[in-house]
Short mmCIF file of C-alpha atoms (C1' of nucleotides) in Angstrom, two decimals:
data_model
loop_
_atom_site.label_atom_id
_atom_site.label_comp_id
_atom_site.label_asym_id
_atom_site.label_seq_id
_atom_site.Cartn_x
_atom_site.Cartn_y
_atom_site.Cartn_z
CA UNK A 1 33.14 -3.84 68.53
CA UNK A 2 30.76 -1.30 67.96
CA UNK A 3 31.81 0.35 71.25
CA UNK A 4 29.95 -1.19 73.91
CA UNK A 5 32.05 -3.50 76.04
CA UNK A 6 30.88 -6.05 78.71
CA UNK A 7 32.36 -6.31 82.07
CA UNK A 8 34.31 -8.93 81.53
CA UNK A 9 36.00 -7.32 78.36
CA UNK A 10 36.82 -3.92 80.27
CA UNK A 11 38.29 -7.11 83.14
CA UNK A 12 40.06 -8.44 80.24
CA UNK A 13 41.37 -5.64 78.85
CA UNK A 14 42.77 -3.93 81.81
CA UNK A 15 43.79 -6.78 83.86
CA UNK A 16 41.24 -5.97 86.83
CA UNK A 17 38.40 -8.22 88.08
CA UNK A 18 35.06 -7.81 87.97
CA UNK A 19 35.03 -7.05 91.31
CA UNK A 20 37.26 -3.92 91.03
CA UNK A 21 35.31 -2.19 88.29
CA UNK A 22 31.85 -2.87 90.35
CA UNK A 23 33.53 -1.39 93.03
CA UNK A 24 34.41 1.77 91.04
CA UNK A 25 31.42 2.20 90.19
CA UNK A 26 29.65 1.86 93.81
CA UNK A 27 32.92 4.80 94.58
CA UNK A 28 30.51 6.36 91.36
CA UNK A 29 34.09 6.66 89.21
CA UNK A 30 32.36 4.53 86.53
CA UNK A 31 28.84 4.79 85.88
CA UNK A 32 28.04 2.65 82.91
CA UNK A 33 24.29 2.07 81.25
CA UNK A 34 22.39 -0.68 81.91
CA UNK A 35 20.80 -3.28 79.74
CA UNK A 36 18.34 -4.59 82.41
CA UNK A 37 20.81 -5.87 85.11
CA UNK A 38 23.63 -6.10 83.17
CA UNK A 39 26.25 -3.10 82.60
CA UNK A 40 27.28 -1.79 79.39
CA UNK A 41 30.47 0.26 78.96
CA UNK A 42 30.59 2.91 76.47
CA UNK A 43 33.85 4.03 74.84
CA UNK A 44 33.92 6.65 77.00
CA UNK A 45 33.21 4.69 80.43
CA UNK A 46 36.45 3.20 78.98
CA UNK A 47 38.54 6.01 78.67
CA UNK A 48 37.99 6.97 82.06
CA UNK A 49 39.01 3.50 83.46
CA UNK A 50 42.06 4.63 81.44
CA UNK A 51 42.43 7.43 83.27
CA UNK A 52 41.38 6.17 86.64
CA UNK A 53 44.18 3.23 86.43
CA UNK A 54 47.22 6.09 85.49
CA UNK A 55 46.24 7.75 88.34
CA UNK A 56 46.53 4.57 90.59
CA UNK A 57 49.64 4.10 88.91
CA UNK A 58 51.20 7.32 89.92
CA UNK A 59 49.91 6.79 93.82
CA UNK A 60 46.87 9.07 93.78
CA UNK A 61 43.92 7.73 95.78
CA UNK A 62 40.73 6.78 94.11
CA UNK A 63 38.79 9.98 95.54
CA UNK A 64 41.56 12.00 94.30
CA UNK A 65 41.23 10.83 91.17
CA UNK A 66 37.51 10.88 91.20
CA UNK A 67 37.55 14.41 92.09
CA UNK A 68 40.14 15.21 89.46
CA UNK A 69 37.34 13.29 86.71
CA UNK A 70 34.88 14.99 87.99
CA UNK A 71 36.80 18.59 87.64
CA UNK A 72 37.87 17.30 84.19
CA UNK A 73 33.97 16.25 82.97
CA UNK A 74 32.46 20.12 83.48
CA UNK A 75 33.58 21.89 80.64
CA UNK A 76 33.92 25.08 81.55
CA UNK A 77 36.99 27.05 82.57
CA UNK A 78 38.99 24.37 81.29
CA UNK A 79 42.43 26.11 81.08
CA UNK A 80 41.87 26.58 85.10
CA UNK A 81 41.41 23.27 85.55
CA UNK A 82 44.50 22.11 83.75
CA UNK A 83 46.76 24.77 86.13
CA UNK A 84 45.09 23.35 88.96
CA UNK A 85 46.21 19.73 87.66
CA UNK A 86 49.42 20.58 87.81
CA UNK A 87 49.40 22.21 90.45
CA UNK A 88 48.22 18.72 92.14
CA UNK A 89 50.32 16.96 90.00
CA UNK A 90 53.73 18.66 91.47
CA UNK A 91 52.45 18.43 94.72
CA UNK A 92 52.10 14.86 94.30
CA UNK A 93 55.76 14.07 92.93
CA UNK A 94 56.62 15.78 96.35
CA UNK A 95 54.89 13.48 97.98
CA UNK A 96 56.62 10.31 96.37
CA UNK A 97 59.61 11.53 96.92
CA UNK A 98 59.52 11.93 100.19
CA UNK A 99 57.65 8.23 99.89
CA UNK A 100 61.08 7.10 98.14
CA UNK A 101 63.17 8.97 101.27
CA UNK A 102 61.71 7.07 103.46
CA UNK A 103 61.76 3.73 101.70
CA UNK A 104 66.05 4.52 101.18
CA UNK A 105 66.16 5.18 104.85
CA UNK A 106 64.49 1.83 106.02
CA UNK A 107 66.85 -0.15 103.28
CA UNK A 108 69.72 2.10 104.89
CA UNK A 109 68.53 0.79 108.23
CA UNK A 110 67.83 -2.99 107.61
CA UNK A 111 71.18 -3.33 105.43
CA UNK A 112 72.36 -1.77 108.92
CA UNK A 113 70.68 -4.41 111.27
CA UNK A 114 72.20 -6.55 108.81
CA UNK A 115 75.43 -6.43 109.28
CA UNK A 116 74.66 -6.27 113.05
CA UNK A 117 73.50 -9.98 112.83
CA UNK A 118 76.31 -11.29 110.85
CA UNK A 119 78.26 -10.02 113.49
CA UNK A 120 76.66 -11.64 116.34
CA UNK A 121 76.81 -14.78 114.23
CA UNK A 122 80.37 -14.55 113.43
CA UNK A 123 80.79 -14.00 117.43
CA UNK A 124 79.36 -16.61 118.07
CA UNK A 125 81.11 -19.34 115.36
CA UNK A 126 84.49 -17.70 116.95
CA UNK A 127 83.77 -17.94 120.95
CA UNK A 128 80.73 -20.47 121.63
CA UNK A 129 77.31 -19.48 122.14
CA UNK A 130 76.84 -16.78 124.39
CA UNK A 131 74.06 -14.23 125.03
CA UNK A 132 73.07 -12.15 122.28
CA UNK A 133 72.43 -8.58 123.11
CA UNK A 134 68.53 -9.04 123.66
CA UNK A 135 68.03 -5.27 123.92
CA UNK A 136 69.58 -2.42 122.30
CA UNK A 137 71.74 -0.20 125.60
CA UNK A 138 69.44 1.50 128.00
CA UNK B 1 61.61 4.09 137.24
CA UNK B 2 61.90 0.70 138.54
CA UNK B 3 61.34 -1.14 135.61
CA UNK B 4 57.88 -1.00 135.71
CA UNK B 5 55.40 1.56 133.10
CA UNK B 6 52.10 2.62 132.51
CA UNK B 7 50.52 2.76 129.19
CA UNK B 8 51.22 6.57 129.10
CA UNK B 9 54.56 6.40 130.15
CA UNK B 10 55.50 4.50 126.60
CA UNK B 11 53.07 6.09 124.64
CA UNK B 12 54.59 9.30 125.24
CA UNK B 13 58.03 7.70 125.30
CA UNK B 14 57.59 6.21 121.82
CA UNK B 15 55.37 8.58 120.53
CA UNK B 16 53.09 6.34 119.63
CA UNK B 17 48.83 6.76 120.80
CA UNK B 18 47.70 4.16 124.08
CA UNK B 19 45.20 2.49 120.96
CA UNK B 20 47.97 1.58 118.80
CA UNK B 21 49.72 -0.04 121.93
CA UNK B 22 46.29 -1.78 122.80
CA UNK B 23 46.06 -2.40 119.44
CA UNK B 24 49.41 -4.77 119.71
CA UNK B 25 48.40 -6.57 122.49
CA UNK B 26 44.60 -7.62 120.69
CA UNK B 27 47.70 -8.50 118.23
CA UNK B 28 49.31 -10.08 120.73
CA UNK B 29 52.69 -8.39 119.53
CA UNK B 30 52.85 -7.77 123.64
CA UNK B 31 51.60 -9.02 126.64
CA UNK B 32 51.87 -6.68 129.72
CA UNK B 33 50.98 -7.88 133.43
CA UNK B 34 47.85 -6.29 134.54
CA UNK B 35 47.57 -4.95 138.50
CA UNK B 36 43.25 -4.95 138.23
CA UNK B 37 42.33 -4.07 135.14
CA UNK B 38 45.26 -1.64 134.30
CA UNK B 39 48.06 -2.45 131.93
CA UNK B 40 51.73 -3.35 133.85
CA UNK B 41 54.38 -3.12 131.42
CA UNK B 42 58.06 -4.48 132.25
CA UNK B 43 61.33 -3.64 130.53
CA UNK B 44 61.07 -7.06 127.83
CA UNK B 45 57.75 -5.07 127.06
CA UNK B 46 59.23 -2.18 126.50
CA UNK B 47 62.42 -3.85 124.73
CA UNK B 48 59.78 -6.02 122.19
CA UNK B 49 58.19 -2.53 121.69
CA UNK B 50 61.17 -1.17 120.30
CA UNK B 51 61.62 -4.35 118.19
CA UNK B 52 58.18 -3.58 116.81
CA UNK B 53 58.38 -0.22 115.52
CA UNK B 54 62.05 -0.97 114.24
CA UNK B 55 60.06 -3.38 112.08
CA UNK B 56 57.52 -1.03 111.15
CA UNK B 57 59.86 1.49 110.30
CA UNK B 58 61.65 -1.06 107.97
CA UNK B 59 58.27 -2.02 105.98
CA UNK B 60 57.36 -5.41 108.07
CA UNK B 61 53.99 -6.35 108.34
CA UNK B 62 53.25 -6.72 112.32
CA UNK B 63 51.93 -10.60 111.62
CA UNK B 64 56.06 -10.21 110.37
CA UNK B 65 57.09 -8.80 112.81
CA UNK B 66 54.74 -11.32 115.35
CA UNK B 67 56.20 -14.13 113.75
CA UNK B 68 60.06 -13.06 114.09
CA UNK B 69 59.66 -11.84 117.79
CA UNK B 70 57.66 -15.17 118.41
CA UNK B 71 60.84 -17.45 117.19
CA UNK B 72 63.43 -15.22 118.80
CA UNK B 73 61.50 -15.93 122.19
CA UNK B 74 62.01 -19.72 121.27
CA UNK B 75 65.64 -19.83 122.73
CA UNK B 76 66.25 -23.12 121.23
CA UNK B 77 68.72 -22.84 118.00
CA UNK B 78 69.19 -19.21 117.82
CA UNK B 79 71.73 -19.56 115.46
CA UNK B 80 69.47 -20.89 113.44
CA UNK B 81 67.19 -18.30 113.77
CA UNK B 82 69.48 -15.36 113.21
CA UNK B 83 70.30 -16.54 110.18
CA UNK B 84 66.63 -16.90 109.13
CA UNK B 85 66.62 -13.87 110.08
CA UNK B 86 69.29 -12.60 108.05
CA UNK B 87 67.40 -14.34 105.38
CA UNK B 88 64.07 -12.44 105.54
CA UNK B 89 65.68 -8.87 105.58
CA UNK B 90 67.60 -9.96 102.57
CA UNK B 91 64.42 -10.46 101.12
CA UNK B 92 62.80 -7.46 102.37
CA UNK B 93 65.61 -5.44 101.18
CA UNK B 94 64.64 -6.66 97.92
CA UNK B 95 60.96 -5.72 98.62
CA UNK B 96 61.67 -2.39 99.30
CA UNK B 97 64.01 -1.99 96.36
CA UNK B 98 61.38 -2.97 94.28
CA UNK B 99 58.93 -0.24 95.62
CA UNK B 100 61.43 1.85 95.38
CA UNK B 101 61.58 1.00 91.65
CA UNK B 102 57.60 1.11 91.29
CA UNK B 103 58.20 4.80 92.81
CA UNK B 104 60.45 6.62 90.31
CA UNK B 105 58.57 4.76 88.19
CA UNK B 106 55.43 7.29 88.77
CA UNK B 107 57.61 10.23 88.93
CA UNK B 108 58.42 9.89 85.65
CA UNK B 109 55.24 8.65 84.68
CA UNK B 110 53.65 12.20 86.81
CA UNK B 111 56.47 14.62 85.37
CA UNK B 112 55.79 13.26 81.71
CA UNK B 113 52.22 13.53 82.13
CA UNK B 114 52.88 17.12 83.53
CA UNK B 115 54.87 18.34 80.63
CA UNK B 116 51.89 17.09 78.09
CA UNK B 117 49.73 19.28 80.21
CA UNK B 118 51.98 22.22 80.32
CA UNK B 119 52.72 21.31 76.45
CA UNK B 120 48.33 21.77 76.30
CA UNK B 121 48.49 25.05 78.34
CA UNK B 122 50.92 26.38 76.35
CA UNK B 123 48.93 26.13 72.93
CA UNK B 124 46.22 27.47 74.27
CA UNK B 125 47.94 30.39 74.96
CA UNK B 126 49.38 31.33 71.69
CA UNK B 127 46.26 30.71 69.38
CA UNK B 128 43.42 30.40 71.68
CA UNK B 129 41.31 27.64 72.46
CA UNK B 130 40.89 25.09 69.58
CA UNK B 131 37.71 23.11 71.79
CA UNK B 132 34.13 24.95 71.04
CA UNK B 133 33.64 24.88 74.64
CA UNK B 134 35.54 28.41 74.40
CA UNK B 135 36.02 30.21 78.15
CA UNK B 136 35.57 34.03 78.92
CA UNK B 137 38.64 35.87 78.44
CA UNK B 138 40.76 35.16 81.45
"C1'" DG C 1 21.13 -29.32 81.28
"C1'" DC C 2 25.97 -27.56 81.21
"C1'" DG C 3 29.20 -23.93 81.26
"C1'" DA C 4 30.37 -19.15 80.72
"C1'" DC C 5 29.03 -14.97 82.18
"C1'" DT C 6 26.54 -11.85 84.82
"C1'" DG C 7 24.27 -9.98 89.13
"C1'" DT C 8 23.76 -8.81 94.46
"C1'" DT C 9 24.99 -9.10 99.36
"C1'" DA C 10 28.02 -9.19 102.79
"C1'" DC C 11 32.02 -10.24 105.59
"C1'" DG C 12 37.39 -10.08 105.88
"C1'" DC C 13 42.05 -7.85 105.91
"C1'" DC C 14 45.54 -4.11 107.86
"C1'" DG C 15 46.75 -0.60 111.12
"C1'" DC C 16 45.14 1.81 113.62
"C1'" DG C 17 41.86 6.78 114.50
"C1'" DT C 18 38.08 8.26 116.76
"C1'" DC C 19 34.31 8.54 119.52
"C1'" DA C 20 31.34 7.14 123.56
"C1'" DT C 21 31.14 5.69 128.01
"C1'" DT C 22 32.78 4.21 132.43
"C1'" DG C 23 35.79 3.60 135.99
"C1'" DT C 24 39.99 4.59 139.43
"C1'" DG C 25 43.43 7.23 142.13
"C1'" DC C 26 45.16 11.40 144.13
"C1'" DA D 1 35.03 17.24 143.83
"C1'" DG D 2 37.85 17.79 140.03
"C1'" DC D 3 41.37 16.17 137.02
"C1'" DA D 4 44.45 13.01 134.86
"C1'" DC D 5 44.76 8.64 133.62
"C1'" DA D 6 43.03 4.21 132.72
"C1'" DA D 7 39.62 0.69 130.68
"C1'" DT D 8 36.28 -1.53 127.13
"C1'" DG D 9 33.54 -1.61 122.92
"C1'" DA D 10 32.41 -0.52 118.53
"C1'" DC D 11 32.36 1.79 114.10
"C1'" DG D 12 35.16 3.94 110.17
"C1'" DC D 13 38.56 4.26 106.30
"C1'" DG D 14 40.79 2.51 101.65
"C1'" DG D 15 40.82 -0.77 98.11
"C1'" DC D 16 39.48 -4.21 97.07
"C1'" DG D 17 39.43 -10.19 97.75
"C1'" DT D 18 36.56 -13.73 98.44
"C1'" DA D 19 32.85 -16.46 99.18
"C1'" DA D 20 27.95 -17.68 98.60
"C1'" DC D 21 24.10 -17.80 95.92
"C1'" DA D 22 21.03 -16.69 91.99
"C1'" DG D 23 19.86 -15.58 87.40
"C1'" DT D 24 20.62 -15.44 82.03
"C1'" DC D 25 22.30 -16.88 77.53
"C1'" DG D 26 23.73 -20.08 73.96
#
DNA sequence: GCGACTGTTACGCCGCGTCATTGTGC
DNA sequence: AGCACAATGACGCGGCGTAACAGTCG
């Protein structure tokens, strides 16, 4: 309440497990205080989780992001950093959609097969069983 | 030429790397002869090789793609198993259109996100930097 | 003394890439 | 004797899941 969240809250909150935000942390994208053993997220160890889990969202990989945090957490030159975001940032929409090309292709190509199946079934329901054209023509 | 290739000779035909084509057989996705301790592969080898990267290209998993090649070898009921085959891509198309989805998804998320940025940059630029942390003229 | 919560350690999965090292054949 | 080609073995990456086991708090 008073800002200081357990684990198992931050777990709660986000919908990860325990095991996910430990594992942040060994990658050093969290680092939260310790009350002997046990961790203790601030409100800002939170906001980054916030950040870190957009950027999984949007396909960026967690030492992308963790650079990006880390650009973002030194203050200066701030207005460079934000170009340079963007600059990532369009270069990643590239990337997904040439991510989306490809998945349209394969859908293009197994609706393809597809209809190459039905037809060897329909063959066969007409004519008997017969082979079925193991291997594509060589 | 006779129906008979080395390791290299699909490697380079399929563009794929001699590990990756190890890597299948540890998988046991293929099984070529051996003369000695070198890899013999046949024409079915080289036909279930093309089955395999069709797969991959589509979005199959190779345990997938194990298990569809391993029930086509079955001859028994091939009916039967073309039309679980049919069945699977069906569901795979799905798959994909659902990535698909998940994809545009993050471009709008990225290109919204972007425009806040830009929005940010923008500000700056017309009255100056409103954090303390003020940088050097640029 | 139970259950809820926390901690650490460590191996597993997928699809190979990448050495390192050692043959074998021409 | 050199070169291309082949073989095995083993570790690495990314992003965690999944035990297994131990400790702490109410």
């Amino acid at each position: 309440m008073n800002g200081t969240f357990s684990i198992g809250d931050l777990a709660r909150e986000f919908g990860v497990t325990l095991r996910t935000l430990r594992f942040y942390e060994d990658k050093r994208l969290l680092s939260p205080r310790r009350r002997g053993p046990v961790r203790l997220y601030s409100r800002r160890d939170r906001a980054r989780l916030k950040l870190i889990l957009l950027g999984k969202r949007v396909g960026f990989s967690l030492s992308q992001i963790k650079e990006m945090l880390d650009l973002y957490e030194l203050k200066d030159g701030k207005a460079r950093h934000l170009k340079a975001a963007l600059a990532r940032f369009s270069a990643h929409v590239e990337v997904l959609r040439h991510q989306k090309e490809d998945i349209e292709q394969a859908i293009r190509e197994l609706t393809h097969t597809m209809g190459i199946v039905a037809g060897m079934l329909r063959d066969r329901e007409e004519r008997g069983d017969f082979f079925p054209a193991a291997e594509p023509a060589e």
